[in-house]
mmCIF file of N, CA and C in Angstrom:
data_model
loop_
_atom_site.group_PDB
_atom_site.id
_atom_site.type_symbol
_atom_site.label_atom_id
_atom_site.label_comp_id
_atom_site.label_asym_id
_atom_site.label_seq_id
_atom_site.Cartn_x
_atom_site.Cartn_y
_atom_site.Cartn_z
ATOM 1 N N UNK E 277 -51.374 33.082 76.629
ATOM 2 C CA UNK E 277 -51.119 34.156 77.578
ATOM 3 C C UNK E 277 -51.589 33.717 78.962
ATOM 4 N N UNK E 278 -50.962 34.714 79.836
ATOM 5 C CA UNK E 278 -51.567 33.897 81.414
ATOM 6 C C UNK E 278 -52.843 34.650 81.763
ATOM 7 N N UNK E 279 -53.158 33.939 83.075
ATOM 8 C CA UNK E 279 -54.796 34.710 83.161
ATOM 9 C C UNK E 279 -54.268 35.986 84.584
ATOM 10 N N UNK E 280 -53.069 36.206 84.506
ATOM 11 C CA UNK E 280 -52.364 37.467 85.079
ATOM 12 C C UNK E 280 -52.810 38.757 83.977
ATOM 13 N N UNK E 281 -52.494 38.549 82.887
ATOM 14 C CA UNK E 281 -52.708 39.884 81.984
ATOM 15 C C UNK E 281 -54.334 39.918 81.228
ATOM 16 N N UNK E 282 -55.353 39.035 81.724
ATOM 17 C CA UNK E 282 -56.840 39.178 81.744
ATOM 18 C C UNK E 282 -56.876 39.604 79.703
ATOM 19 N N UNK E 283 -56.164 38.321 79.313
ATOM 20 C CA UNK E 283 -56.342 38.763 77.777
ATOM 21 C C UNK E 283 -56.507 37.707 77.331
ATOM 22 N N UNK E 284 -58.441 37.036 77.603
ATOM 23 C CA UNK E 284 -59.333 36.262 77.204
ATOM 24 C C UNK E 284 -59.310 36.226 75.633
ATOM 25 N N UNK E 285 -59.125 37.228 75.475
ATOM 26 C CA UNK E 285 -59.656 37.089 73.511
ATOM 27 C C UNK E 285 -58.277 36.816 72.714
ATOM 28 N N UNK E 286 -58.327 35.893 72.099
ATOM 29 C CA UNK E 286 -57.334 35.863 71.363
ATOM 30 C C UNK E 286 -56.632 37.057 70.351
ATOM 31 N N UNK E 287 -57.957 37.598 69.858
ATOM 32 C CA UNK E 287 -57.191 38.875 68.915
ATOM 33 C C UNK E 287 -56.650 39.924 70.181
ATOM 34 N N UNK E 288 -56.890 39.874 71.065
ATOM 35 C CA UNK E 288 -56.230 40.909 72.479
ATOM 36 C C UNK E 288 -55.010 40.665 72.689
ATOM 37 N N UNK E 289 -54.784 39.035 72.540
ATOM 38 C CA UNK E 289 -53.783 38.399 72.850
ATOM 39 C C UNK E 289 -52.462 38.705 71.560
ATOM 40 N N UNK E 290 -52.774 38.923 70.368
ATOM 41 C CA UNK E 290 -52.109 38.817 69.278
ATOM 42 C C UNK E 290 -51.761 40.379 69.308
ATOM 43 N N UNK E 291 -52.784 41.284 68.967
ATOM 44 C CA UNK E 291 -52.237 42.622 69.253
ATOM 45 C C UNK E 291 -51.942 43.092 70.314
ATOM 46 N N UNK E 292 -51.693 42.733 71.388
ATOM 47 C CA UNK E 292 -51.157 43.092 72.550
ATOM 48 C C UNK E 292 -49.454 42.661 71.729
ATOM 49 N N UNK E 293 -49.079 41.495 71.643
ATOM 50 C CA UNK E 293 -47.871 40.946 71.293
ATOM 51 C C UNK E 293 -47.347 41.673 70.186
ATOM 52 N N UNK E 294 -48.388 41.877 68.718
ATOM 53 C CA UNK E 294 -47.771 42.944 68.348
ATOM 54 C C UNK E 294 -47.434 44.014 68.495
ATOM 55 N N UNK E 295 -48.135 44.672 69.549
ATOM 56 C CA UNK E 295 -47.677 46.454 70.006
ATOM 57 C C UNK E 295 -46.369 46.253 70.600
ATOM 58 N N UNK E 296 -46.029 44.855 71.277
ATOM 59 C CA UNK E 296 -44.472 44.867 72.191
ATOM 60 C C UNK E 296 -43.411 44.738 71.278
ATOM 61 N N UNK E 297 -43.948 43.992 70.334
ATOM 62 C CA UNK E 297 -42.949 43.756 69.369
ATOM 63 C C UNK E 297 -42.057 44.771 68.454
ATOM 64 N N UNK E 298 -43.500 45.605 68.327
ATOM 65 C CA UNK E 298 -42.773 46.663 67.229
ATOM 66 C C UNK E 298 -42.452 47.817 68.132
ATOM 67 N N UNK E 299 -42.153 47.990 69.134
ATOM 68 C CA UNK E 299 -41.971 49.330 70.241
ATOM 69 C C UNK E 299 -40.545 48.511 70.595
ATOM 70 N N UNK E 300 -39.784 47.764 69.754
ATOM 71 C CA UNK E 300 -38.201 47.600 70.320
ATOM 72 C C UNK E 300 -37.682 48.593 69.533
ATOM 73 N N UNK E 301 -37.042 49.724 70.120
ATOM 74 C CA UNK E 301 -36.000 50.566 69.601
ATOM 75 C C UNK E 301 -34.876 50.128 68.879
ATOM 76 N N UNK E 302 -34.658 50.455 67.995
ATOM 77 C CA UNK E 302 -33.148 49.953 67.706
ATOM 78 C C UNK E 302 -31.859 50.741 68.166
ATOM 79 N N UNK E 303 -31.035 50.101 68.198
ATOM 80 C CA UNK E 303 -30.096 50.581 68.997
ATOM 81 C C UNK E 303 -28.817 51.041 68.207
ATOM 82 N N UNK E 304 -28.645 52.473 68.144
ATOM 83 C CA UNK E 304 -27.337 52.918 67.164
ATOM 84 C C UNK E 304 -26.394 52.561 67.057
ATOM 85 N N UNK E 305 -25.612 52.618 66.164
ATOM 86 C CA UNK E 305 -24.394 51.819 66.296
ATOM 87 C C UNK E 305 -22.939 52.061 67.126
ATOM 88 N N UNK E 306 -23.113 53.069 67.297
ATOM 89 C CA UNK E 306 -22.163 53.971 68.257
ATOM 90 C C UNK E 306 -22.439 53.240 69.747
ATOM 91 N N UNK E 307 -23.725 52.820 70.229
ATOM 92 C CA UNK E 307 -24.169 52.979 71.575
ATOM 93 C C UNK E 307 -23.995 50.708 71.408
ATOM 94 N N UNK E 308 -23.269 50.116 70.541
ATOM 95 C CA UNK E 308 -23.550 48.560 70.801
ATOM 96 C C UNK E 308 -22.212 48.685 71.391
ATOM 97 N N UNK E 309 -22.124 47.649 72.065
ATOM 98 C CA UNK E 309 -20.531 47.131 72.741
ATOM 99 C C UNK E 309 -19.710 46.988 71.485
ATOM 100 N N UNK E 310 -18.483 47.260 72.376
ATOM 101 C CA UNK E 310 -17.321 47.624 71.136
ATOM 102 C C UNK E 310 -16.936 46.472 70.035
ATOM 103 N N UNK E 311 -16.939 45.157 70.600
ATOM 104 C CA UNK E 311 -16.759 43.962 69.608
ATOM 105 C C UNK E 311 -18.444 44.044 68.792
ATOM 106 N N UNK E 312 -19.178 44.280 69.106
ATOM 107 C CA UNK E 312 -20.149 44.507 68.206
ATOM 108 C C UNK E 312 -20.335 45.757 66.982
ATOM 109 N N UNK E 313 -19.491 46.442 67.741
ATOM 110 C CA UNK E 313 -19.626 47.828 66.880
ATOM 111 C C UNK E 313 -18.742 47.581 65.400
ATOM 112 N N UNK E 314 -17.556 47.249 65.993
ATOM 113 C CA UNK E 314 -16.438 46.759 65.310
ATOM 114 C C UNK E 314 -16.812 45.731 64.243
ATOM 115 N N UNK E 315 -17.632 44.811 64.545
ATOM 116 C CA UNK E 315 -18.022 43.907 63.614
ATOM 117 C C UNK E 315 -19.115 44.583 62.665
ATOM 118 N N UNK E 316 -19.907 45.083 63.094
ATOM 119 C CA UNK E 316 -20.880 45.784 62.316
ATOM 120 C C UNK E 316 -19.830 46.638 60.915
ATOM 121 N N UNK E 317 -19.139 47.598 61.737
ATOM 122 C CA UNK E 317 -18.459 48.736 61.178
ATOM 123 C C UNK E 317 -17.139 48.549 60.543
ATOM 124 N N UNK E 318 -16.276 47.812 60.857
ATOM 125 C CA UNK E 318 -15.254 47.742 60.164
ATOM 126 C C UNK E 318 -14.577 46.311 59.677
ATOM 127 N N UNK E 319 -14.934 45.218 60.132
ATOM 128 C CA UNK E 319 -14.449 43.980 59.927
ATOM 129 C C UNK E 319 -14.054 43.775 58.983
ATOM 130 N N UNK E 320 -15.207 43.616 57.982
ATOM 131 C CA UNK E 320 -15.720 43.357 56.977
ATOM 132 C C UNK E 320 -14.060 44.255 55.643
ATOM 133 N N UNK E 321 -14.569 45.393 55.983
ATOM 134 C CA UNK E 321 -13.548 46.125 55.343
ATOM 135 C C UNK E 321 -11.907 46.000 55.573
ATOM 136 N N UNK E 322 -11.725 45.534 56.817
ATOM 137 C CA UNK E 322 -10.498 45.179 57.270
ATOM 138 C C UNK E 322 -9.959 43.494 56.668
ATOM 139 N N UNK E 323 -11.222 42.861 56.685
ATOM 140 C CA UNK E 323 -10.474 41.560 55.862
ATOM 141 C C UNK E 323 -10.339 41.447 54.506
ATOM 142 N N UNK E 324 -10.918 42.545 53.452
ATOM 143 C CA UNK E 324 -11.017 42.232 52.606
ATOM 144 C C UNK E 324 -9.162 43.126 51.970
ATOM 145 N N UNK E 325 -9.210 44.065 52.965
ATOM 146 C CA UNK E 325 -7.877 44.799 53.055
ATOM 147 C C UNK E 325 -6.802 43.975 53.310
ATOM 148 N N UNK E 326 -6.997 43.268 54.069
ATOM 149 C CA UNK E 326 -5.710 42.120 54.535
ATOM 150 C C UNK E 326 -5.647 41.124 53.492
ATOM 151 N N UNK E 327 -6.696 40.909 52.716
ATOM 152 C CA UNK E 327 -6.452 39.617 51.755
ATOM 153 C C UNK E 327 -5.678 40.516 50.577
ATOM 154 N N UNK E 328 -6.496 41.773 50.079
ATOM 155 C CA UNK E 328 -5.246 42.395 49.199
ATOM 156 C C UNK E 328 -4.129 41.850 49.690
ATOM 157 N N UNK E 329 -3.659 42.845 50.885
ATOM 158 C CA UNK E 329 -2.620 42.718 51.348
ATOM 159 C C UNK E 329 -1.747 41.864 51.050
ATOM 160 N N UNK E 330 -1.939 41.020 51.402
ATOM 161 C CA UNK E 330 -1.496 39.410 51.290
ATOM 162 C C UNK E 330 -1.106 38.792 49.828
ATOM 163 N N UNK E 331 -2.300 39.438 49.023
ATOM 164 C CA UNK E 331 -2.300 38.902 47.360
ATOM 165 C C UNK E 331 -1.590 39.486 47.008
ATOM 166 N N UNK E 332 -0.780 41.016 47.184
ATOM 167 C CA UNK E 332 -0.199 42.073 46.549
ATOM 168 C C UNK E 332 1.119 41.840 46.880
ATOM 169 N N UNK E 333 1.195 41.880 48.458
ATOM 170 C CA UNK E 333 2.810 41.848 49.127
ATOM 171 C C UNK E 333 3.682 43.206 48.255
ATOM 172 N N UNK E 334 2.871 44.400 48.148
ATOM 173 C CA UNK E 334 3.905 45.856 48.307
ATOM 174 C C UNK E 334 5.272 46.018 49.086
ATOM 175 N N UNK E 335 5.680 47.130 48.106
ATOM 176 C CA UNK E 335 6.785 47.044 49.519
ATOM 177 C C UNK E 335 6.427 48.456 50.563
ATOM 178 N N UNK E 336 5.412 49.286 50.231
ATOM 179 C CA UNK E 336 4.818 49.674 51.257
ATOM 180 C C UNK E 336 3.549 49.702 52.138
ATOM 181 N N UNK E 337 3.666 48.502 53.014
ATOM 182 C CA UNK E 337 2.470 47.730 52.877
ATOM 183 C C UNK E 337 1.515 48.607 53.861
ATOM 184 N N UNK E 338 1.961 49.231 54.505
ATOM 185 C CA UNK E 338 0.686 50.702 55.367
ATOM 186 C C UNK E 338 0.107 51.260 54.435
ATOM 187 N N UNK E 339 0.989 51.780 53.462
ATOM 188 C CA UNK E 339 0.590 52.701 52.620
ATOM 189 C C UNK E 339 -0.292 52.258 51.706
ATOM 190 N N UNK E 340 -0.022 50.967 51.281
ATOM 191 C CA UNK E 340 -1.579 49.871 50.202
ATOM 192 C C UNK E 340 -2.233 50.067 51.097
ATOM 193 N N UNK E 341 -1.960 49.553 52.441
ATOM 194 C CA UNK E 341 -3.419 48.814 53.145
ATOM 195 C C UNK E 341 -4.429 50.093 53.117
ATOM 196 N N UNK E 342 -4.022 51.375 54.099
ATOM 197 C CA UNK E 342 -4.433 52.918 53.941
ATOM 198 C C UNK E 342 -5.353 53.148 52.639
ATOM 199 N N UNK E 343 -4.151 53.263 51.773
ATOM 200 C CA UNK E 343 -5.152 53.058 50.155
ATOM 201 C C UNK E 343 -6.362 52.522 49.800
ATOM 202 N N UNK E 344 -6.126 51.051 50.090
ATOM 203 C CA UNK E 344 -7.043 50.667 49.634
ATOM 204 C C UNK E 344 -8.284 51.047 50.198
ATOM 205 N N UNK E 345 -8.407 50.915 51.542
ATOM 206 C CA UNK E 345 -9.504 51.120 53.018
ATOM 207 C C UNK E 345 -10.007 52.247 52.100
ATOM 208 N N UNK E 346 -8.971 53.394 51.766
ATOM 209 C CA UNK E 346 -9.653 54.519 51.308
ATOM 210 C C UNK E 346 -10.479 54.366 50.519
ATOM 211 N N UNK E 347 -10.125 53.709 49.050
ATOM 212 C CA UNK E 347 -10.626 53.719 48.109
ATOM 213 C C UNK E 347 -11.822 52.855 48.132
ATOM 214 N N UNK E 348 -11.522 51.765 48.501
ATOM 215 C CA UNK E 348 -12.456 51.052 48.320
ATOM 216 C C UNK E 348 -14.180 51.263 49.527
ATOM 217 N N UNK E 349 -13.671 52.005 50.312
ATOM 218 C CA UNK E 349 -14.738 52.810 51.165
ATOM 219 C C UNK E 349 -15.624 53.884 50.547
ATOM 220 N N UNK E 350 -14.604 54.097 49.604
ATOM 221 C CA UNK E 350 -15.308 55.775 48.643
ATOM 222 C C UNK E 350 -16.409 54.669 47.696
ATOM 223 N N UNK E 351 -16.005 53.626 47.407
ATOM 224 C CA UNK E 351 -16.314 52.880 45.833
ATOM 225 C C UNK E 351 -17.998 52.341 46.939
ATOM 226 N N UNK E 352 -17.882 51.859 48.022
ATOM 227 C CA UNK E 352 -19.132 51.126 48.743
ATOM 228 C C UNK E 352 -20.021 52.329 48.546
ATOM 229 N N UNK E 353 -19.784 53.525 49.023
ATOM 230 C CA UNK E 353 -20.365 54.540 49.563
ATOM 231 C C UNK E 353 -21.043 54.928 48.249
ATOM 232 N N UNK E 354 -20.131 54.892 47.135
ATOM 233 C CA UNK E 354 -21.205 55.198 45.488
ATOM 234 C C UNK E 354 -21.992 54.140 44.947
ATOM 235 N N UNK E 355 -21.582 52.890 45.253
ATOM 236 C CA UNK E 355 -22.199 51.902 45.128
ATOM 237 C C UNK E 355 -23.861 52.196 45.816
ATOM 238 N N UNK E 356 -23.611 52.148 47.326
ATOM 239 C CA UNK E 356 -25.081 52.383 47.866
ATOM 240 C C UNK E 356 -25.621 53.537 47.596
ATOM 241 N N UNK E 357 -25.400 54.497 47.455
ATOM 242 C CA UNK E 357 -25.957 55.890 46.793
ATOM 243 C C UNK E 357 -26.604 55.597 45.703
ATOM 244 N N UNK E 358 -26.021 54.914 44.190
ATOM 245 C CA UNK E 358 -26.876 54.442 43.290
ATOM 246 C C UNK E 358 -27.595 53.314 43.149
ATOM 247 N N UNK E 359 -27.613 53.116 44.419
ATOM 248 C CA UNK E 359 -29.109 51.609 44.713
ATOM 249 C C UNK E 359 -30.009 52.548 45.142
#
């Protein structure tokens, strides 16, 4: 540490660093930039939709893709509920 913040003692020095550390807010997911949000929130679910997609080749392919997003969103959501 510098001799600007007068924190001679090493344990001053360590819990000082921990009080900054743990006082970072986290930041909601609504409030991250949109390519971040997007990655957080839907990516994930969107590629695994497109690889159906792709493996299936329907002949109504909105209507799978829709589907599946649905379903398989309901299936995560019971999944983490019974963890």
């Amino acid at each position: 540490m510098s001799q600007e913040h007068d924190l001679d003692d090493i344990a001053e020095q360590q819990l000082a660093e921990q009080t900054a550390l743990s006082q970072i807010p986290s930041i909601p997911d609504q409030a991250l930039p949109t390519r971040q949000y997007l990655e957080k929130a839907v990516i994930d679910q969107l590629h695994d939709a497109l690889k159906a997609l792709a493996r299936e080749r329907p002949k109504n392919p909105i209507e799978f893709f829709s589907y599946y997003l649905l379903t398989q969103h309901c299936n995560k959501k019971q999944e983490l509920q019974e963890q």
